[in-house]
């Protein structure tokens, strides 16, 4: 696969190395002369000097035949523009952008630049995973498909504790796909019994998580048929 | 624009920029009905503080082409402002975004055109566009 990486800082440089090691054809574009000199030493003709948001620089790098473009400069506006132009003007099918300031994620989205990867967000996710709030962790969001996968810890004496999966009364559009217990996981059957301390993985339609946390974590005595319409 | 009776709100990173606005004015910028906000154009809060929600026209003229092109698209798509004008120094990028429906002003291209016509008027054989 031919991949263009714009921005050869720590992220871009290491990406370039990895991609090259995996046998991909890579071009690194860097606009800082000092940094470029160092990169060129290692990447030789696979490094190009220039401002990656300038069209002629992209064209010189062969953007028309690139199968993937990754924008990882330290500047969010540049990353957005580079990706937008690469996709809309040059028809690059796969683009990945780095988002330096998570507050800019909405702008990436507005310009149709996705996925935008924010290190801050990733770290926040990891923190959430280590220190879950309300025992619920987002494992995966598929906004386009309007699905998400969450992990939820079952508290003692909660509604779910001691109940079979089939009688959890989960809303339509949600499904328990795995139960993690004592360091191992299994795919539950309808009559598998949920215990306190279990971690349940659920796939669900976006927006159902509150209903599910209320249900599973709620009091034992709630009506069994609380299925959502 | 303020001289022609429009309500103008200026957003700039540099708090001193208001001094430039007030040069040649007899009274402070605000007394003329102007608004001045210090902030970064990409910050939603700054745009909102500058009153983007009520704007009839939006001009993106920072010194960064990419910044201008991004905020202009925000103004157009998110805030649905009809009249959006973007300053883009790079002629190639200006042309492409113009083709995509953004109204761009490219000072570089303007200068090139002026120089070309100046040379042309002097009887030179330089190519014209």
Short mmCIF file of C-alpha atoms in Angstrom, two decimals:
data_model
loop_
_atom_site.label_atom_id
_atom_site.label_comp_id
_atom_site.label_asym_id
_atom_site.label_seq_id
_atom_site.Cartn_x
_atom_site.Cartn_y
_atom_site.Cartn_z
CA UNK A 1 0.00 0.00 0.00
CA UNK A 2 1.23 3.51 -0.74
CA UNK A 3 0.94 5.76 2.32
CA UNK A 4 1.71 9.47 2.64
CA UNK A 5 2.50 10.72 6.11
CA UNK A 6 2.38 14.49 6.57
CA UNK A 7 4.38 15.69 9.54
CA UNK A 8 7.56 13.91 10.57
CA UNK A 9 7.65 14.70 14.26
CA UNK A 10 7.78 11.91 16.81
CA UNK A 11 4.45 10.48 15.71
CA UNK A 12 5.03 10.77 11.97
CA UNK A 13 8.58 9.49 12.07
CA UNK A 14 7.71 6.40 14.07
CA UNK A 15 4.65 5.76 11.93
CA UNK A 16 6.87 5.96 8.87
CA UNK A 17 9.30 3.48 10.36
CA UNK A 18 6.56 1.02 11.26
CA UNK A 19 4.86 1.26 7.90
CA UNK A 20 8.13 0.78 6.09
CA UNK A 21 9.01 -2.20 8.25
CA UNK A 22 5.66 -3.73 7.34
CA UNK A 23 6.59 -3.46 3.70
CA UNK A 24 4.50 -0.44 2.71
CA UNK A 25 5.66 2.29 0.40
CA UNK A 26 5.89 5.49 2.39
CA UNK A 27 6.49 9.19 1.77
CA UNK A 28 7.09 11.47 4.73
CA UNK A 29 6.45 15.18 4.23
CA UNK A 30 8.06 17.65 6.62
CA UNK A 31 8.14 21.42 6.46
CA UNK A 32 10.73 22.19 9.13
CA UNK A 33 14.19 22.30 7.47
CA UNK A 34 16.14 21.05 10.49
CA UNK A 35 13.79 18.20 11.15
CA UNK A 36 13.64 17.38 7.47
CA UNK A 37 17.43 17.04 7.27
CA UNK A 38 17.37 14.43 10.02
CA UNK A 39 14.45 12.57 8.48
CA UNK A 40 16.00 12.59 5.04
CA UNK A 41 19.13 10.98 6.39
CA UNK A 42 17.08 8.00 7.46
CA UNK A 43 14.35 7.92 4.78
CA UNK A 44 16.34 9.27 1.82
CA UNK A 45 14.07 9.63 -1.23
CA UNK A 46 11.06 8.65 0.89
CA UNK A 47 11.25 12.01 2.66
CA UNK A 48 10.11 15.19 0.97
CA UNK A 49 10.53 18.75 2.11
CA UNK A 50 7.58 21.12 2.01
CA UNK A 51 4.32 22.34 3.47
CA UNK A 52 2.01 19.35 3.17
CA UNK A 53 -1.05 21.57 2.91
CA UNK A 54 0.19 23.03 -0.37
CA UNK A 55 -1.36 21.23 -3.31
CA UNK A 56 1.82 21.03 -5.37
CA UNK A 57 3.64 19.43 -2.45
CA UNK A 58 0.92 16.81 -2.19
CA UNK A 59 0.99 16.27 -5.93
CA UNK A 60 4.76 15.93 -5.95
CA UNK A 61 4.40 13.23 -3.32
CA UNK A 62 2.02 11.40 -5.64
CA UNK A 63 -1.17 11.96 -3.67
CA UNK A 64 -3.25 10.81 -6.64
CA UNK A 65 -2.03 7.26 -6.32
CA UNK A 66 -1.88 7.18 -2.51
CA UNK A 67 -4.14 4.63 -0.90
CA UNK A 68 -3.83 6.26 2.48
CA UNK A 69 -2.87 9.66 3.82
CA UNK A 70 -2.09 10.28 7.46
CA UNK A 71 -1.87 13.87 8.72
CA UNK A 72 0.02 14.10 12.00
CA UNK A 73 1.34 17.65 12.12
CA UNK A 74 1.10 19.58 15.37
CA UNK A 75 -1.45 21.91 13.84
CA UNK A 76 -5.10 20.86 13.75
CA UNK A 77 -6.12 23.27 11.00
CA UNK A 78 -3.37 21.91 8.78
CA UNK A 79 -4.38 18.33 9.50
CA UNK A 80 -8.02 19.06 8.72
CA UNK A 81 -7.26 20.85 5.48
CA UNK A 82 -4.73 18.29 4.28
CA UNK A 83 -7.18 15.46 4.85
CA UNK A 84 -10.12 17.30 3.34
CA UNK A 85 -8.17 18.12 0.18
CA UNK A 86 -6.64 14.65 -0.05
CA UNK A 87 -10.03 13.02 0.07
CA UNK A 88 -12.21 15.45 -1.82
CA UNK A 89 -9.79 16.69 -4.46
CA UNK A 90 -7.47 13.76 -4.95
CA UNK A 91 -9.81 10.93 -4.02
CA UNK A 92 -7.59 9.33 -1.39
CA UNK A 93 -9.82 6.66 0.04
CA UNK A 94 -8.42 6.32 3.50
CA UNK A 95 -7.41 9.25 5.62
CA UNK A 96 -6.41 9.39 9.24
CA UNK A 97 -5.81 12.59 11.11
CA UNK A 98 -4.26 13.46 14.39
CA UNK A 99 -6.30 15.81 16.54
CA UNK A 100 -4.02 17.72 18.91
CA UNK A 101 -6.72 19.55 20.80
CA UNK A 102 -9.77 17.38 21.59
CA UNK A 103 -11.93 20.50 21.53
CA UNK A 104 -11.31 20.60 17.80
CA UNK A 105 -12.81 17.15 17.23
CA UNK A 106 -16.15 18.74 16.33
CA UNK A 107 -14.43 20.69 13.56
CA UNK A 108 -12.82 17.56 12.14
CA UNK A 109 -16.25 15.99 12.11
CA UNK A 110 -17.83 19.01 10.44
CA UNK A 111 -15.28 18.86 7.64
CA UNK A 112 -15.83 15.15 7.24
CA UNK A 113 -12.33 14.28 8.39
CA UNK A 114 -12.45 10.95 10.16
CA UNK A 115 -11.10 9.16 11.90
CA UNK A 116 -9.43 11.91 13.89
CA UNK A 117 -7.24 10.45 16.59
CA UNK A 118 -6.80 12.44 19.75
CA UNK A 119 -4.10 11.27 22.15
CA UNK A 120 -5.76 13.17 24.99
CA UNK A 121 -9.00 11.36 24.30
CA UNK A 122 -7.29 8.00 24.17
CA UNK A 123 -5.64 8.64 27.50
CA UNK A 124 -8.92 9.78 28.99
CA UNK A 125 -10.48 6.54 27.78
CA UNK A 126 -7.73 4.57 29.45
CA UNK A 127 -8.22 6.49 32.68
CA UNK A 128 -11.94 5.77 32.44
CA UNK A 129 -11.09 2.13 31.97
CA UNK A 130 -8.87 2.09 35.04
CA UNK A 131 -11.20 4.18 37.18
CA UNK A 132 -14.66 3.52 35.77
CA UNK A 133 -17.37 5.97 36.65
CA UNK A 134 -20.61 4.23 37.59
CA UNK A 135 -18.93 0.98 36.58
CA UNK A 136 -19.50 1.68 32.87
CA UNK A 137 -16.74 1.80 30.31
CA UNK A 138 -17.08 2.63 26.64
CA UNK A 139 -15.01 0.09 24.78
CA UNK A 140 -15.88 0.98 21.23
CA UNK A 141 -18.03 3.57 19.51
CA UNK A 142 -19.20 3.07 15.95
CA UNK A 143 -20.95 6.38 15.39
CA UNK A 144 -21.72 5.71 11.75
CA UNK A 145 -23.28 2.36 12.48
CA UNK A 146 -24.92 3.86 15.58
CA UNK A 147 -23.64 1.06 17.74
CA UNK A 148 -21.41 0.90 20.77
CA UNK A 149 -19.83 -1.70 22.95
CA UNK A 150 -19.72 -1.08 26.67
CA UNK A 151 -18.43 -2.89 29.70
CA UNK A 152 -20.39 -2.74 32.91
CA UNK A 153 -19.54 -4.13 36.31
CA UNK A 154 -22.29 -5.86 38.24
CA UNK A 155 -22.63 -4.62 41.80
CA UNK A 156 -23.65 -6.79 44.70
CA UNK A 157 -27.40 -6.84 45.40
CA UNK A 158 -28.13 -4.98 42.21
CA UNK A 159 -30.95 -6.01 39.92
CA UNK A 160 -28.68 -8.12 37.74
CA UNK A 161 -26.94 -9.97 40.57
CA UNK A 162 -28.03 -13.61 40.52
CA UNK A 163 -30.32 -13.25 37.52
CA UNK A 164 -30.29 -15.22 34.27
CA UNK A 165 -29.32 -13.28 31.17
CA UNK A 166 -32.76 -13.84 29.63
CA UNK A 167 -34.54 -12.23 32.57
CA UNK A 168 -32.37 -9.14 32.78
CA UNK A 169 -35.08 -7.26 30.91
CA UNK A 170 -32.65 -5.33 28.76
CA UNK A 171 -34.13 -2.92 26.25
CA UNK A 172 -34.45 -3.88 22.59
CA UNK A 173 -31.36 -3.00 20.69
CA UNK A 174 -28.97 -4.37 23.29
CA UNK A 175 -27.31 -7.72 23.75
CA UNK A 176 -24.93 -9.25 26.28
CA UNK A 177 -22.06 -10.61 24.20
CA UNK A 178 -19.68 -11.74 26.91
CA UNK A 179 -19.32 -12.15 30.64
CA UNK A 180 -15.91 -11.65 32.18
CA UNK A 181 -15.46 -13.50 35.46
CA UNK A 182 -12.34 -14.32 37.48
CA UNK A 183 -10.00 -13.29 34.71
CA UNK A 184 -11.68 -15.28 31.93
CA UNK A 185 -14.55 -14.55 29.63
CA UNK A 186 -17.32 -16.56 28.01
CA UNK A 187 -20.19 -15.99 25.66
CA UNK A 188 -23.33 -16.35 27.77
CA UNK A 189 -26.38 -18.44 27.02
CA UNK A 190 -29.89 -17.31 27.84
CA UNK A 191 -29.76 -19.23 31.14
CA UNK A 192 -26.28 -18.12 32.20
CA UNK A 193 -26.51 -16.54 35.64
CA UNK A 194 -24.95 -13.13 36.21
CA UNK A 195 -23.09 -12.68 39.48
CA UNK A 196 -21.89 -9.68 41.42
CA UNK A 197 -18.35 -8.79 40.33
CA UNK A 198 -18.97 -9.92 36.75
CA UNK A 199 -18.12 -7.59 33.96
CA UNK A 200 -20.67 -7.69 31.17
CA UNK A 201 -19.84 -6.69 27.63
CA UNK A 202 -22.84 -5.41 25.76
CA UNK A 203 -23.39 -4.27 22.24
CA UNK A 204 -26.14 -1.68 21.97
CA UNK A 205 -27.73 1.05 19.94
CA UNK A 206 -26.26 4.46 20.68
CA UNK A 207 -28.05 6.21 23.51
CA UNK A 208 -29.24 3.15 25.45
CA UNK A 209 -26.47 3.12 28.02
CA UNK A 210 -28.36 5.09 30.63
CA UNK A 211 -31.35 2.78 30.43
CA UNK A 212 -29.05 -0.19 30.76
CA UNK A 213 -27.08 1.15 33.73
CA UNK A 214 -30.33 1.99 35.48
CA UNK A 215 -31.67 -1.45 34.77
CA UNK A 216 -28.67 -3.56 35.68
CA UNK A 217 -27.53 -1.41 38.55
CA UNK A 218 -31.00 -0.60 39.82
CA UNK A 219 -32.88 -2.10 42.78
CA UNK A 220 -33.75 -5.76 42.82
CA UNK A 221 -37.46 -5.16 42.99
CA UNK A 222 -38.05 -3.34 39.71
CA UNK A 223 -40.72 -4.76 37.39
CA UNK A 224 -39.33 -7.57 35.25
CA UNK A 225 -40.87 -6.28 32.04
CA UNK A 226 -39.32 -2.86 31.51
CA UNK A 227 -38.52 -3.40 27.89
CA UNK A 228 -38.18 -0.28 25.86
CA UNK A 229 -40.53 0.21 22.94
CA UNK B 1 -17.28 48.74 7.31
CA UNK B 2 -17.96 50.49 10.56
CA UNK B 3 -17.74 53.80 8.69
CA UNK B 4 -20.53 52.67 6.40
CA UNK B 5 -22.81 51.96 9.32
CA UNK B 6 -22.44 48.19 9.80
CA UNK B 7 -22.15 46.51 13.17
CA UNK B 8 -18.67 45.04 13.11
CA UNK B 9 -17.25 42.49 15.51
CA UNK B 10 -13.53 41.74 15.36
CA UNK B 11 -11.93 38.63 16.82
CA UNK B 12 -8.17 38.61 17.23
CA UNK B 13 -5.61 36.71 19.27
CA UNK B 14 -3.73 39.90 20.04
CA UNK B 15 -5.32 42.16 22.66
CA UNK B 16 -3.31 45.07 21.24
CA UNK B 17 -4.95 44.73 17.84
CA UNK B 18 -7.70 47.09 18.90
CA UNK B 19 -5.16 49.92 18.75
CA UNK B 20 -4.93 49.33 15.01
CA UNK B 21 -8.70 49.44 14.68
CA UNK B 22 -8.84 52.73 16.51
CA UNK B 23 -6.16 54.42 14.49
CA UNK B 24 -7.78 57.34 12.74
CA UNK B 25 -10.97 57.10 14.77
CA UNK B 26 -12.01 60.07 16.87
CA UNK B 27 -13.62 57.91 19.55
CA UNK B 28 -12.95 54.41 20.89
CA UNK B 29 -13.89 51.47 18.64
CA UNK B 30 -16.71 50.44 20.96
CA UNK B 31 -18.22 53.93 20.87
CA UNK B 32 -18.60 53.52 17.15
CA UNK B 33 -20.67 50.42 17.82
CA UNK B 34 -17.79 48.06 17.20
CA UNK B 35 -17.14 44.90 19.16
CA UNK B 36 -13.71 43.47 19.91
CA UNK B 37 -13.05 40.00 21.27
CA UNK B 38 -9.69 38.50 22.15
CA UNK B 39 -9.47 34.85 21.30
CA UNK B 40 -8.48 32.13 18.86
CA UNK B 41 -10.66 31.70 15.81
CA UNK B 42 -10.92 27.94 16.16
CA UNK B 43 -12.30 28.17 19.70
CA UNK B 44 -16.04 27.83 19.63
CA UNK B 45 -16.35 29.99 22.76
CA UNK B 46 -14.44 32.81 21.11
CA UNK B 47 -16.58 32.69 17.97
CA UNK B 48 -19.74 32.68 20.09
CA UNK B 49 -18.46 35.55 22.24
CA UNK B 50 -17.80 37.51 19.07
CA UNK B 51 -21.45 36.99 18.16
CA UNK B 52 -21.13 34.57 15.24
CA UNK B 53 -24.67 33.32 15.82
CA UNK B 54 -26.17 36.65 14.78
CA UNK B 55 -23.79 37.49 11.96
CA UNK B 56 -25.05 38.23 8.47
CA UNK B 57 -21.56 38.13 7.02
CA UNK B 58 -18.30 36.50 8.05
CA UNK B 59 -14.78 37.36 6.92
CA UNK B 60 -11.90 34.98 7.65
CA UNK B 61 -8.71 36.94 7.22
CA UNK B 62 -6.12 35.67 9.70
CA UNK B 63 -2.57 35.16 8.49
CA UNK B 64 -3.11 31.41 8.21
CA UNK B 65 -4.66 30.02 5.03
CA UNK B 66 -5.66 26.76 6.65
CA UNK B 67 -7.13 28.49 9.69
CA UNK B 68 -9.18 30.74 7.42
CA UNK B 69 -10.43 27.85 5.33
CA UNK B 70 -11.46 25.88 8.41
CA UNK B 71 -13.26 28.71 10.20
CA UNK B 72 -14.96 29.81 7.01
CA UNK B 73 -16.41 26.33 6.63
CA UNK B 74 -17.48 26.39 10.28
CA UNK B 75 -19.22 29.73 9.69
CA UNK B 76 -20.93 28.42 6.61
CA UNK B 77 -21.87 24.91 7.64
CA UNK B 78 -22.38 25.14 11.39
CA UNK B 79 -23.67 28.68 11.70
CA UNK B 80 -25.24 28.85 8.24
CA UNK B 81 -24.02 32.35 7.48
CA UNK B 82 -24.88 33.21 3.89
CA UNK B 83 -22.06 35.60 3.16
CA UNK B 84 -18.68 34.10 3.98
CA UNK B 85 -15.46 35.45 2.51
CA UNK B 86 -12.06 33.83 3.00
CA UNK B 87 -8.62 35.26 2.46
CA UNK B 88 -6.29 32.62 1.04
CA UNK B 89 -2.74 33.55 0.10
CA UNK B 90 -1.97 30.36 -1.81
CA UNK B 91 -3.52 30.65 -5.30
CA UNK B 92 -3.92 26.89 -5.81
CA UNK B 93 -5.78 26.34 -2.58
CA UNK B 94 -7.85 29.50 -3.18
CA UNK B 95 -8.89 28.24 -6.59
CA UNK B 96 -9.86 24.81 -5.40
CA UNK B 97 -11.96 26.03 -2.50
CA UNK B 98 -13.53 28.63 -4.78
CA UNK B 99 -14.55 25.76 -7.03
CA UNK B 100 -16.05 24.04 -4.00
CA UNK B 101 -18.31 27.02 -3.42
CA UNK B 102 -16.38 29.12 -0.93
CA UNK B 103 -15.95 32.76 -1.80
CA UNK B 104 -12.22 33.34 -1.65
CA UNK B 105 -10.05 36.40 -2.07
CA UNK B 106 -6.47 35.64 -3.03
CA UNK B 107 -4.17 38.67 -2.64
CA UNK B 108 -1.34 36.79 -4.32
CA UNK B 109 -3.41 36.11 -7.42
CA UNK B 110 -4.63 39.71 -7.43
CA UNK B 111 -1.03 40.92 -7.33
CA UNK B 112 -0.03 38.53 -10.10
CA UNK B 113 -2.91 39.76 -12.25
CA UNK B 114 -2.03 43.39 -11.60
CA UNK B 115 1.62 42.82 -12.37
CA UNK B 116 0.78 40.94 -15.52
CA UNK B 117 -1.50 43.66 -16.78
CA UNK B 118 1.07 46.30 -15.82
CA UNK B 119 3.70 44.46 -17.83
CA UNK B 120 1.23 43.98 -20.66
CA UNK B 121 0.42 47.67 -20.79
CA UNK B 122 4.10 48.44 -21.11
CA UNK B 123 4.12 46.56 -24.35
CA UNK B 124 5.92 43.51 -23.05
CA UNK B 125 5.34 40.13 -24.62
CA UNK B 126 4.62 38.51 -21.24
CA UNK B 127 1.70 36.12 -21.41
CA UNK B 128 -1.67 37.27 -20.17
CA UNK B 129 -4.22 35.18 -18.37
#
